[in-house]
Amino acid sequence: MSWGRTIGIGAQHVVAMFGATFVFPVVMGLDPNLAILFSGLMTILFLVIVRNWVPSYLGTSAAFVAVVVAIRSQGGDSSDVTGAILAAGAVLALVGVAVHFAGPSLLKKVLPPAVTGGVVMLIGFNLAPVVADTYWPQDQWIAILTTLFLVVGAVLFPGFWARIAVFLGLVFGFLLSWLADLTLGPITSVTPTSNGEAVPHDRVSFTGIGDASWFGLPSGDLADGVAAVHGPSFSLTFILLALPGVIALVAENTGHVRAIAEMTGDDLDPYMGRALGADGLATVLASSVGASPTTTYAENIGVMSATRIYSTAAYYVAAIVAIILGLVPKFGVIINAIPGGVLGGITVVLYGMIGLIGAKIWVDNDVDFGSPKNIVPLAAGLIVGIGDVTLKFTEDFQLGGIAFGTILLLVLYHLVNRRDAPANEPSDETDLTYT
């Protein structure tokens, strides 16, 4: 394409990834400017590693949101969060190396669709209390109106506008909150910084925007007092909490690579290991300085599906734009001013969608829930993961929620599926593809 068209398509990719890429760092308590900066840098790294054969954008991963909630609930701070995520990224990179040399069939044996769908589902649904207890109560009416707008937009808006419904929902909720401040005045509710007490406050506050510069590296402190740019801390307990996120990232990356292969007609299986390893390395590098984890983005695959343009040059353009935005501190202040009610309305949809992607994996791969070998081990793992059940070993070490549920699901599933499946049941070799 001409550079004019390339830049235009690159701009569409920026808008498509934009909403989720900065929403998830906000809900994880990490710096959104740093996240967007590294999403651009790591996208370039990804394209180089896959030799430009897999056009994709690396945005902020939602797979670790529930992990972050669990770590913070156990007294961990942002450095503990990024340390656990870094370890998970390193494991994903090693998985990528193994897949590169052993072939994609390795994934199907260790992580069949029944297991992958179950882990993705428990990660998503484990987040329900975050919406119910943290964001929604801050402004329930703004939350419900934002949810309504997002649902209608994602389903009924035409083409490209539907794919950026998250971004449009944020803008709608932001403007609605600002108008509510002008007409109704401050609201009284519990905020993340009010120590559990309901206090009067404006829905939208741009405190600090005047002091923020137009250009510079991300700086300042996060809500928990840790510097925005910081080194990771490592704890075995927290690392174990983060490792299930690797399974979700494997499923995401595998599905996305195969979706691109289906659209382009190219055999991209030889690049599967490179894609997984690149995402793992990107997550390691990003979290090593305090940025959020990365993953390939379905939103941008949607843009390619609509435009039928698979130019990796457009992704380089999108990455450069993201890098520039990440170097504008005023932009970060605006992002951090997103009202809690708006986040409640957005996350009630996004978290539910994460969980339902697990169900989609089951449906797409014809997982048979009439078979006890599937339904019984999955049932146990799901309840443990979604219900935050804990297994206590010592005062300082315990497995809980997502980590315990994932381990239980994996162990029980492979325990009862050691023999070859009967001919009338789905095989573990069923395709893992989802989009």
CSV table of C-alpha atoms in Angstrom, one decimal:
chain,number,residue,atom,x,y,z
A,1,MET,CA,0.0,0.0,0.0
A,2,SER,CA,1.0,3.6,-0.2
A,3,TRP,CA,2.3,5.2,3.0
A,4,GLY,CA,-0.9,7.3,3.2
A,5,ARG,CA,-3.1,4.2,3.3
A,6,THR,CA,-0.7,2.4,5.6
A,7,ILE,CA,-0.8,5.2,8.1
A,8,GLY,CA,-4.7,5.3,7.8
A,9,ILE,CA,-4.9,1.5,8.6
A,10,GLY,CA,-2.3,1.9,11.4
A,11,ALA,CA,-4.5,4.6,12.9
A,12,GLN,CA,-7.5,2.2,12.9
A,13,HIS,CA,-5.3,-0.4,14.7
A,14,VAL,CA,-4.5,2.3,17.4
A,15,VAL,CA,-8.2,3.0,18.0
A,16,ALA,CA,-9.1,-0.7,18.1
A,17,MET,CA,-6.5,-1.6,20.8
A,18,PHE,CA,-6.8,1.7,22.7
A,19,GLY,CA,-9.6,1.1,25.1
A,20,ALA,CA,-8.6,-2.2,26.5
A,21,THR,CA,-4.9,-1.5,26.5
A,22,PHE,CA,-5.2,1.3,29.0
A,23,VAL,CA,-8.3,0.1,30.9
A,24,PHE,CA,-6.6,-3.1,32.1
A,25,PRO,CA,-3.5,-1.3,33.6
A,26,VAL,CA,-5.9,1.0,35.4
A,27,VAL,CA,-7.8,-1.8,37.0
A,28,MET,CA,-4.5,-3.6,37.8
A,29,GLY,CA,-3.2,-0.5,39.6
A,30,LEU,CA,-0.3,0.0,37.1
A,31,ASP,CA,0.7,3.0,35.1
A,32,PRO,CA,-1.4,3.3,31.9
A,33,ASN,CA,1.2,5.6,30.2
A,34,LEU,CA,3.9,3.0,30.7
A,35,ALA,CA,1.6,0.3,29.5
A,36,ILE,CA,0.8,2.0,26.2
A,37,LEU,CA,4.5,2.9,25.7
A,38,PHE,CA,5.5,-0.7,26.1
A,39,SER,CA,2.6,-2.0,24.1
A,40,GLY,CA,4.2,-0.1,21.1
A,41,LEU,CA,7.7,-1.2,21.9
A,42,MET,CA,6.8,-4.8,22.4
A,43,THR,CA,4.6,-4.9,19.2
A,44,ILE,CA,7.8,-4.0,17.3
A,45,LEU,CA,9.7,-6.7,19.1
A,46,PHE,CA,7.0,-9.2,18.4
A,47,LEU,CA,6.9,-8.4,14.6
A,48,VAL,CA,10.7,-8.7,14.4
A,49,ILE,CA,10.7,-12.1,16.2
A,50,VAL,CA,8.0,-13.6,14.0
A,51,ARG,CA,9.8,-12.2,10.9
A,52,ASN,CA,6.7,-10.1,10.0
A,53,TRP,CA,4.7,-13.3,9.2
A,54,VAL,CA,2.1,-12.9,12.0
A,55,PRO,CA,0.6,-9.4,11.8
A,56,SER,CA,-0.6,-8.7,15.3
A,57,TYR,CA,-0.7,-6.0,18.0
A,58,LEU,CA,0.5,-6.7,21.6
A,59,GLY,CA,-1.9,-4.9,24.0
A,60,THR,CA,-2.4,-5.2,27.7
A,61,SER,CA,-3.4,-8.7,28.7
A,62,ALA,CA,-6.5,-9.3,30.7
A,63,ALA,CA,-5.4,-12.7,31.8
A,64,PHE,CA,-3.6,-11.4,34.9
A,65,VAL,CA,-6.3,-9.1,36.2
A,66,ALA,CA,-7.7,-11.6,38.6
A,67,VAL,CA,-4.1,-12.6,39.6
A,68,VAL,CA,-3.4,-9.0,40.5
A,69,VAL,CA,-6.5,-8.8,42.6
A,70,ALA,CA,-5.5,-11.9,44.5
A,71,ILE,CA,-1.9,-10.7,45.0
A,72,ARG,CA,-3.1,-7.3,46.3
A,73,SER,CA,-5.7,-8.9,48.6
A,74,GLN,CA,-2.9,-10.9,50.2
A,75,GLY,CA,-0.8,-7.8,51.0
A,76,GLY,CA,1.3,-7.6,47.8
A,77,ASP,CA,2.1,-4.3,46.2
A,78,SER,CA,2.8,-3.4,42.6
A,79,SER,CA,6.4,-4.7,42.6
A,80,ASP,CA,5.1,-8.1,43.8
A,81,VAL,CA,2.5,-7.9,40.9
A,82,THR,CA,5.1,-7.3,38.2
A,83,GLY,CA,7.5,-9.8,39.7
A,84,ALA,CA,4.8,-12.6,39.5
A,85,ILE,CA,3.9,-11.5,36.0
A,86,LEU,CA,7.5,-11.5,34.9
A,87,ALA,CA,7.9,-15.1,36.1
A,88,ALA,CA,4.8,-16.1,34.1
A,89,GLY,CA,6.1,-14.3,31.1
A,90,ALA,CA,9.4,-16.3,31.4
A,91,VAL,CA,7.4,-19.5,31.5
A,92,LEU,CA,5.4,-18.5,28.4
A,93,ALA,CA,8.7,-17.8,26.6
A,94,LEU,CA,10.0,-21.3,27.5
A,95,VAL,CA,6.7,-22.7,26.2
A,96,GLY,CA,7.3,-20.9,22.9
A,97,VAL,CA,10.7,-22.4,22.6
A,98,ALA,CA,9.4,-25.9,23.3
A,99,VAL,CA,6.6,-25.5,20.8
A,100,HIS,CA,9.0,-24.1,18.2
A,101,PHE,CA,11.1,-27.3,18.3
A,102,ALA,CA,8.5,-29.9,19.2
A,103,GLY,CA,5.6,-28.5,17.1
A,104,PRO,CA,2.1,-27.2,17.9
A,105,SER,CA,0.9,-30.8,18.7
A,106,LEU,CA,2.6,-30.4,22.1
A,107,LEU,CA,0.0,-27.9,23.1
A,108,LYS,CA,-2.9,-30.2,22.3
A,109,LYS,CA,-1.5,-33.0,24.4
A,110,VAL,CA,-0.7,-30.9,27.5
A,111,LEU,CA,-3.5,-28.4,27.2
A,112,PRO,CA,-6.5,-29.9,25.4
A,113,PRO,CA,-9.5,-27.7,24.7
A,114,ALA,CA,-11.4,-29.0,27.8
A,115,VAL,CA,-8.6,-27.8,30.1
A,116,THR,CA,-7.8,-24.6,28.3
A,117,GLY,CA,-11.5,-23.5,28.2
A,118,GLY,CA,-11.9,-24.3,31.9
A,119,VAL,CA,-8.9,-22.3,33.0
A,120,VAL,CA,-9.8,-19.3,30.8
A,121,MET,CA,-13.4,-19.4,32.3
A,122,LEU,CA,-12.3,-19.5,35.9
A,123,ILE,CA,-9.9,-16.6,35.3
A,124,GLY,CA,-12.7,-14.4,34.0
A,125,PHE,CA,-15.4,-15.3,36.4
A,126,ASN,CA,-13.1,-15.0,39.4
A,127,LEU,CA,-13.2,-11.3,38.7
A,128,ALA,CA,-16.9,-10.9,39.4
A,129,PRO,CA,-16.4,-9.7,43.0
A,130,VAL,CA,-14.1,-6.9,41.8
A,131,VAL,CA,-16.9,-5.4,39.8
A,132,ALA,CA,-19.5,-6.0,42.6
A,133,ASP,CA,-17.3,-4.7,45.5
A,134,THR,CA,-15.0,-2.1,44.0
A,135,TYR,CA,-16.2,-0.3,40.9
A,136,TRP,CA,-20.0,-0.7,40.7
A,137,PRO,CA,-20.8,0.8,44.1
A,138,GLN,CA,-18.8,4.0,43.3
A,139,ASP,CA,-21.6,5.1,41.0
A,140,GLN,CA,-24.2,2.5,40.1
A,141,TRP,CA,-26.2,4.6,37.8
A,142,ILE,CA,-23.3,5.7,35.7
A,143,ALA,CA,-22.2,2.1,35.7
A,144,ILE,CA,-25.5,0.7,34.4
A,145,LEU,CA,-25.8,3.4,31.7
A,146,THR,CA,-22.2,2.7,30.5
A,147,THR,CA,-22.9,-1.0,30.4
A,148,LEU,CA,-26.0,-0.4,28.3
A,149,PHE,CA,-24.1,1.8,25.9
A,150,LEU,CA,-21.3,-0.7,25.6
A,151,VAL,CA,-23.6,-3.7,25.0
A,152,VAL,CA,-25.7,-1.9,22.4
A,153,GLY,CA,-22.6,-0.5,20.7
A,154,ALA,CA,-20.8,-3.9,20.5
A,155,VAL,CA,-23.8,-5.6,19.1
A,156,LEU,CA,-25.7,-3.1,17.0
A,157,PHE,CA,-23.1,-0.5,15.9
A,158,PRO,CA,-21.9,-1.1,12.3
A,159,GLY,CA,-18.6,-2.7,11.4
A,160,PHE,CA,-15.6,-0.8,12.8
A,161,TRP,CA,-17.6,1.1,15.3
A,162,ALA,CA,-18.7,-2.1,17.0
A,163,ARG,CA,-15.1,-3.2,17.3
A,164,ILE,CA,-14.1,-0.1,19.2
A,165,ALA,CA,-17.2,-0.2,21.5
A,166,VAL,CA,-15.0,-0.4,24.6
A,167,PHE,CA,-13.3,2.9,23.7
A,168,LEU,CA,-16.6,4.5,22.8
A,169,GLY,CA,-18.1,3.3,26.1
A,170,LEU,CA,-15.3,4.9,28.0
A,171,VAL,CA,-15.9,8.2,26.2
A,172,PHE,CA,-19.6,8.0,26.8
A,173,GLY,CA,-19.2,7.2,30.5
A,174,PHE,CA,-16.6,9.9,30.9
A,175,LEU,CA,-18.9,12.6,29.4
A,176,LEU,CA,-21.9,11.3,31.3
A,177,SER,CA,-20.0,11.6,34.6
A,178,TRP,CA,-18.8,15.1,33.8
A,179,LEU,CA,-22.4,16.2,33.0
A,180,ALA,CA,-23.6,14.6,36.2
A,181,ASP,CA,-21.0,16.6,38.1
A,182,LEU,CA,-22.3,19.8,36.5
A,183,THR,CA,-26.0,19.1,37.0
A,184,LEU,CA,-26.2,16.9,40.1
A,185,GLY,CA,-23.1,17.8,42.0
A,186,PRO,CA,-20.7,15.5,43.9
A,187,ILE,CA,-21.6,11.9,44.7
A,188,THR,CA,-21.0,10.2,48.1
A,189,SER,CA,-19.5,6.7,47.8
A,190,VAL,CA,-16.6,4.6,48.8
A,191,THR,CA,-13.5,5.1,46.6
A,192,PRO,CA,-10.3,3.0,46.4
A,193,THR,CA,-8.5,5.7,48.5
A,194,SER,CA,-11.1,6.4,51.1
A,195,ASN,CA,-10.3,3.5,53.4
A,196,GLY,CA,-13.7,1.9,53.2
A,197,GLU,CA,-15.6,5.1,54.1
A,198,ALA,CA,-18.2,6.8,51.9
A,199,VAL,CA,-17.0,10.3,51.1
A,200,PRO,CA,-18.3,13.1,48.9
A,201,HIS,CA,-16.3,13.5,45.7
A,202,ASP,CA,-16.6,14.6,42.1
A,203,ARG,CA,-17.0,11.8,39.6
A,204,VAL,CA,-14.4,13.4,37.3
A,205,SER,CA,-11.2,14.9,38.7
A,206,PHE,CA,-8.3,16.3,36.7
A,207,THR,CA,-6.1,17.0,39.7
A,208,GLY,CA,-2.5,17.2,38.6
A,209,ILE,CA,-3.1,17.7,34.9
A,210,GLY,CA,-1.8,21.3,35.1
A,211,ASP,CA,1.5,20.0,36.6
A,212,ALA,CA,1.9,17.2,34.1
A,213,SER,CA,4.2,17.9,31.2
A,214,TRP,CA,3.4,17.4,27.6
A,215,PHE,CA,6.3,15.2,26.9
A,216,GLY,CA,8.4,13.0,29.1
A,217,LEU,CA,8.9,9.5,30.4
A,218,PRO,CA,6.3,8.0,32.8
A,219,SER,CA,7.0,9.0,36.3
A,220,GLY,CA,5.4,9.5,39.7
A,221,ASP,CA,4.0,7.0,42.2
A,222,LEU,CA,1.2,4.5,41.9
A,223,ALA,CA,-1.8,4.4,44.3
A,224,ASP,CA,0.1,2.0,46.6
A,225,GLY,CA,3.1,4.2,46.8
A,226,VAL,CA,5.3,2.2,44.5
A,227,ALA,CA,7.0,4.2,41.7
A,228,ALA,CA,5.3,4.0,38.3
A,229,VAL,CA,8.6,2.8,36.8
A,230,HIS,CA,9.9,0.1,39.2
A,231,GLY,CA,11.8,-3.2,39.5
A,232,PRO,CA,9.9,-6.4,40.3
A,233,SER,CA,9.9,-8.3,43.6
A,234,PHE,CA,9.6,-12.1,43.6
A,235,SER,CA,7.5,-14.3,45.9
A,236,LEU,CA,6.9,-18.0,45.3
A,237,THR,CA,3.3,-17.7,46.6
A,238,PHE,CA,2.5,-14.8,44.2
A,239,ILE,CA,4.3,-16.5,41.3
A,240,LEU,CA,2.1,-19.6,41.7
A,241,LEU,CA,-0.9,-17.3,41.6
A,242,ALA,CA,0.3,-15.9,38.2
A,243,LEU,CA,1.2,-19.1,36.4
A,244,PRO,CA,-2.4,-20.0,35.4
A,245,GLY,CA,-2.4,-16.9,33.3
A,246,VAL,CA,0.2,-18.6,31.1
A,247,ILE,CA,-2.5,-21.1,30.0
A,248,ALA,CA,-4.8,-18.3,29.0
A,249,LEU,CA,-2.1,-16.6,27.0
A,250,VAL,CA,-1.2,-19.8,25.3
A,251,ALA,CA,-4.9,-20.2,24.3
A,252,GLU,CA,-5.1,-16.6,23.2
A,253,ASN,CA,-2.0,-16.6,21.1
A,254,THR,CA,-2.7,-20.0,19.5
A,255,GLY,CA,-6.2,-19.0,18.6
A,256,HIS,CA,-5.1,-15.6,17.2
A,257,VAL,CA,-2.3,-17.1,15.1
A,258,ARG,CA,-4.7,-19.7,13.6
A,259,ALA,CA,-7.3,-17.0,13.0
A,260,ILE,CA,-4.8,-15.0,11.0
A,261,ALA,CA,-3.8,-18.1,9.1
A,262,GLU,CA,-7.4,-18.8,8.2
A,263,MET,CA,-7.9,-15.3,6.9
A,264,THR,CA,-4.7,-15.1,4.9
A,265,GLY,CA,-4.6,-18.7,3.7
A,266,ASP,CA,-1.0,-19.1,4.9
A,267,ASP,CA,0.3,-22.0,7.1
A,268,LEU,CA,1.5,-20.1,10.2
A,269,ASP,CA,2.0,-23.2,12.4
A,270,PRO,CA,5.8,-23.0,11.9
A,271,TYR,CA,5.6,-19.5,13.5
A,272,MET,CA,3.4,-20.6,16.5
A,273,GLY,CA,6.4,-21.1,18.8
A,274,ARG,CA,7.9,-17.8,17.7
A,275,ALA,CA,4.6,-16.0,18.5
A,276,LEU,CA,4.3,-17.6,22.0
A,277,GLY,CA,8.0,-17.0,22.8
A,278,ALA,CA,7.7,-13.4,21.5
A,279,ASP,CA,4.7,-12.6,23.7
A,280,GLY,CA,6.5,-14.2,26.7
A,281,LEU,CA,9.6,-12.2,26.2
A,282,ALA,CA,7.6,-9.0,25.7
A,283,THR,CA,5.8,-9.7,29.0
A,284,VAL,CA,9.2,-10.2,30.7
A,285,LEU,CA,10.7,-7.0,29.4
A,286,ALA,CA,7.5,-4.9,30.1
A,287,SER,CA,7.1,-6.2,33.7
A,288,SER,CA,10.8,-5.8,34.4
A,289,VAL,CA,10.2,-2.0,34.5
A,290,GLY,CA,6.7,-2.0,36.0
A,291,ALA,CA,4.6,-2.1,32.8
A,292,SER,CA,1.6,-4.4,32.3
A,293,PRO,CA,1.7,-7.9,30.7
A,294,THR,CA,1.1,-8.2,26.9
A,295,THR,CA,-0.9,-10.4,24.6
A,296,THR,CA,-2.0,-10.5,20.9
A,297,TYR,CA,-5.2,-8.6,20.5
A,298,ALA,CA,-8.4,-9.9,19.0
A,299,GLU,CA,-9.6,-6.3,18.4
A,300,ASN,CA,-6.8,-5.8,15.8
A,301,ILE,CA,-7.5,-9.1,14.2
A,302,GLY,CA,-11.1,-7.8,13.8
A,303,VAL,CA,-9.7,-4.8,11.9
A,304,MET,CA,-7.9,-7.1,9.5
A,305,SER,CA,-11.0,-9.2,9.0
A,306,ALA,CA,-13.0,-6.1,8.1
A,307,THR,CA,-10.4,-4.4,5.9
A,308,ARG,CA,-8.7,-7.6,4.4
A,309,ILE,CA,-5.4,-5.7,4.9
A,310,TYR,CA,-2.7,-7.7,6.7
A,311,SER,CA,0.2,-5.3,6.3
A,312,THR,CA,2.7,-5.5,9.1
A,313,ALA,CA,3.8,-2.0,8.1
A,314,ALA,CA,0.5,-0.7,9.5
A,315,TYR,CA,1.3,-2.4,12.8
A,316,TYR,CA,4.6,-0.6,13.0
A,317,VAL,CA,2.7,2.7,12.4
A,318,ALA,CA,0.3,1.8,15.3
A,319,ALA,CA,3.2,0.9,17.5
A,320,ILE,CA,5.0,4.2,16.9
A,321,VAL,CA,1.7,6.1,17.6
A,322,ALA,CA,1.4,4.2,20.9
A,323,ILE,CA,5.0,5.0,21.9
A,324,ILE,CA,4.3,8.7,21.3
A,325,LEU,CA,1.1,8.6,23.4
A,326,GLY,CA,3.0,6.8,26.2
A,327,LEU,CA,5.4,9.7,26.3
A,328,VAL,CA,2.7,12.3,27.0
A,329,PRO,CA,2.2,12.5,30.8
A,330,LYS,CA,-0.9,14.7,30.5
A,331,PHE,CA,-2.5,11.8,28.6
A,332,GLY,CA,-1.8,9.6,31.6
A,333,VAL,CA,-3.6,12.0,34.0
A,334,ILE,CA,-6.7,11.9,31.8
A,335,ILE,CA,-6.7,8.1,31.8
A,336,ASN,CA,-6.3,8.0,35.6
A,337,ALA,CA,-9.3,10.3,35.9
A,338,ILE,CA,-11.7,7.7,34.5
A,339,PRO,CA,-14.5,7.5,37.1
A,340,GLY,CA,-15.0,4.3,39.1
A,341,GLY,CA,-18.6,4.0,37.9
A,342,VAL,CA,-17.4,4.0,34.3
A,343,LEU,CA,-14.9,1.3,35.0
A,344,GLY,CA,-17.7,-0.7,36.7
A,345,GLY,CA,-19.8,-0.4,33.6
A,346,ILE,CA,-17.0,-1.5,31.3
A,347,THR,CA,-15.5,-4.3,33.4
A,348,VAL,CA,-18.9,-6.0,34.0
A,349,VAL,CA,-18.8,-6.7,30.3
A,350,LEU,CA,-15.1,-7.3,29.8
A,351,TYR,CA,-14.7,-9.7,32.7
A,352,GLY,CA,-17.7,-11.7,31.7
A,353,MET,CA,-16.4,-11.9,28.2
A,354,ILE,CA,-13.1,-13.3,29.4
A,355,GLY,CA,-15.0,-16.1,31.1
A,356,LEU,CA,-17.2,-16.8,28.2
A,357,ILE,CA,-14.2,-17.1,25.9
A,358,GLY,CA,-13.5,-20.3,27.8
A,359,ALA,CA,-17.0,-21.5,27.0
A,360,LYS,CA,-16.4,-20.6,23.3
A,361,ILE,CA,-13.3,-22.8,23.3
A,362,TRP,CA,-15.5,-25.7,24.5
A,363,VAL,CA,-18.1,-25.1,21.9
A,364,ASP,CA,-15.7,-24.6,19.0
A,365,ASN,CA,-13.9,-27.9,19.9
A,366,ASP,CA,-17.1,-29.9,20.6
A,367,VAL,CA,-16.1,-30.8,24.2
A,368,ASP,CA,-18.5,-33.5,25.3
A,369,PHE,CA,-20.0,-32.6,28.7
A,370,GLY,CA,-22.0,-35.9,28.6
A,371,SER,CA,-18.7,-37.6,29.4
A,372,PRO,CA,-17.8,-37.8,33.1
A,373,LYS,CA,-14.1,-37.6,32.1
A,374,ASN,CA,-14.8,-34.0,31.1
A,375,ILE,CA,-17.5,-32.7,33.3
A,376,VAL,CA,-16.3,-34.0,36.7
A,377,PRO,CA,-12.7,-32.7,36.8
A,378,LEU,CA,-13.8,-29.4,35.2
A,379,ALA,CA,-16.5,-29.0,37.8
A,380,ALA,CA,-14.1,-29.3,40.7
A,381,GLY,CA,-11.5,-26.9,39.2
A,382,LEU,CA,-14.1,-24.3,38.2
A,383,ILE,CA,-15.7,-24.0,41.6
A,384,VAL,CA,-12.4,-23.8,43.4
A,385,GLY,CA,-11.1,-21.2,41.0
A,386,ILE,CA,-14.2,-19.0,40.8
A,387,GLY,CA,-15.1,-19.3,44.4
A,388,ASP,CA,-11.5,-18.5,45.7
A,389,VAL,CA,-11.2,-21.7,47.6
A,390,THR,CA,-7.8,-21.9,49.4
A,391,LEU,CA,-5.5,-24.8,50.3
A,392,LYS,CA,-3.3,-23.8,53.3
A,393,PHE,CA,0.1,-25.4,53.7
A,394,THR,CA,1.7,-23.1,56.2
A,395,GLU,CA,1.1,-19.6,57.6
A,396,ASP,CA,3.2,-18.1,54.8
A,397,PHE,CA,2.2,-20.4,51.9
A,398,GLN,CA,-1.2,-21.3,50.5
A,399,LEU,CA,-2.8,-22.0,47.1
A,400,GLY,CA,-6.0,-20.1,46.5
A,401,GLY,CA,-8.5,-19.3,43.8
A,402,ILE,CA,-7.1,-19.3,40.3
A,403,ALA,CA,-3.8,-21.1,41.1
A,404,PHE,CA,-5.5,-23.9,43.1
A,405,GLY,CA,-8.3,-24.2,40.7
A,406,THR,CA,-6.0,-24.5,37.7
A,407,ILE,CA,-3.7,-27.1,39.3
A,408,LEU,CA,-6.7,-29.1,40.4
A,409,LEU,CA,-8.3,-28.9,37.0
A,410,LEU,CA,-5.1,-30.0,35.2
A,411,VAL,CA,-4.2,-32.8,37.6
A,412,LEU,CA,-7.7,-34.3,37.8
A,413,TYR,CA,-8.3,-34.0,34.1
A,414,HIS,CA,-5.1,-35.8,33.1
A,415,LEU,CA,-5.6,-38.3,36.0
A,416,VAL,CA,-8.9,-39.6,34.5
A,417,ASN,CA,-7.9,-39.1,30.8
A,418,ARG,CA,-4.7,-41.2,30.8
A,419,ARG,CA,-6.2,-43.8,28.4
A,420,ASP,CA,-7.1,-43.1,24.8
A,421,ALA,CA,-10.6,-41.6,24.5
A,422,PRO,CA,-13.3,-44.0,23.1
A,423,ALA,CA,-14.2,-43.5,19.5
A,424,ASN,CA,-17.5,-41.8,20.3
A,425,GLU,CA,-15.9,-39.1,22.5
A,426,PRO,CA,-14.0,-36.0,21.3
A,427,SER,CA,-10.3,-36.5,21.1
A,428,ASP,CA,-7.7,-34.4,22.9
A,429,GLU,CA,-6.3,-33.7,19.4
A,430,THR,CA,-9.4,-31.5,18.6
A,431,ASP,CA,-8.4,-28.1,17.2
A,432,LEU,CA,-7.7,-25.4,19.9
A,433,THR,CA,-8.6,-22.5,17.5
A,434,TYR,CA,-10.8,-19.6,18.7
A,435,THR,CA,-10.9,-16.0,17.8
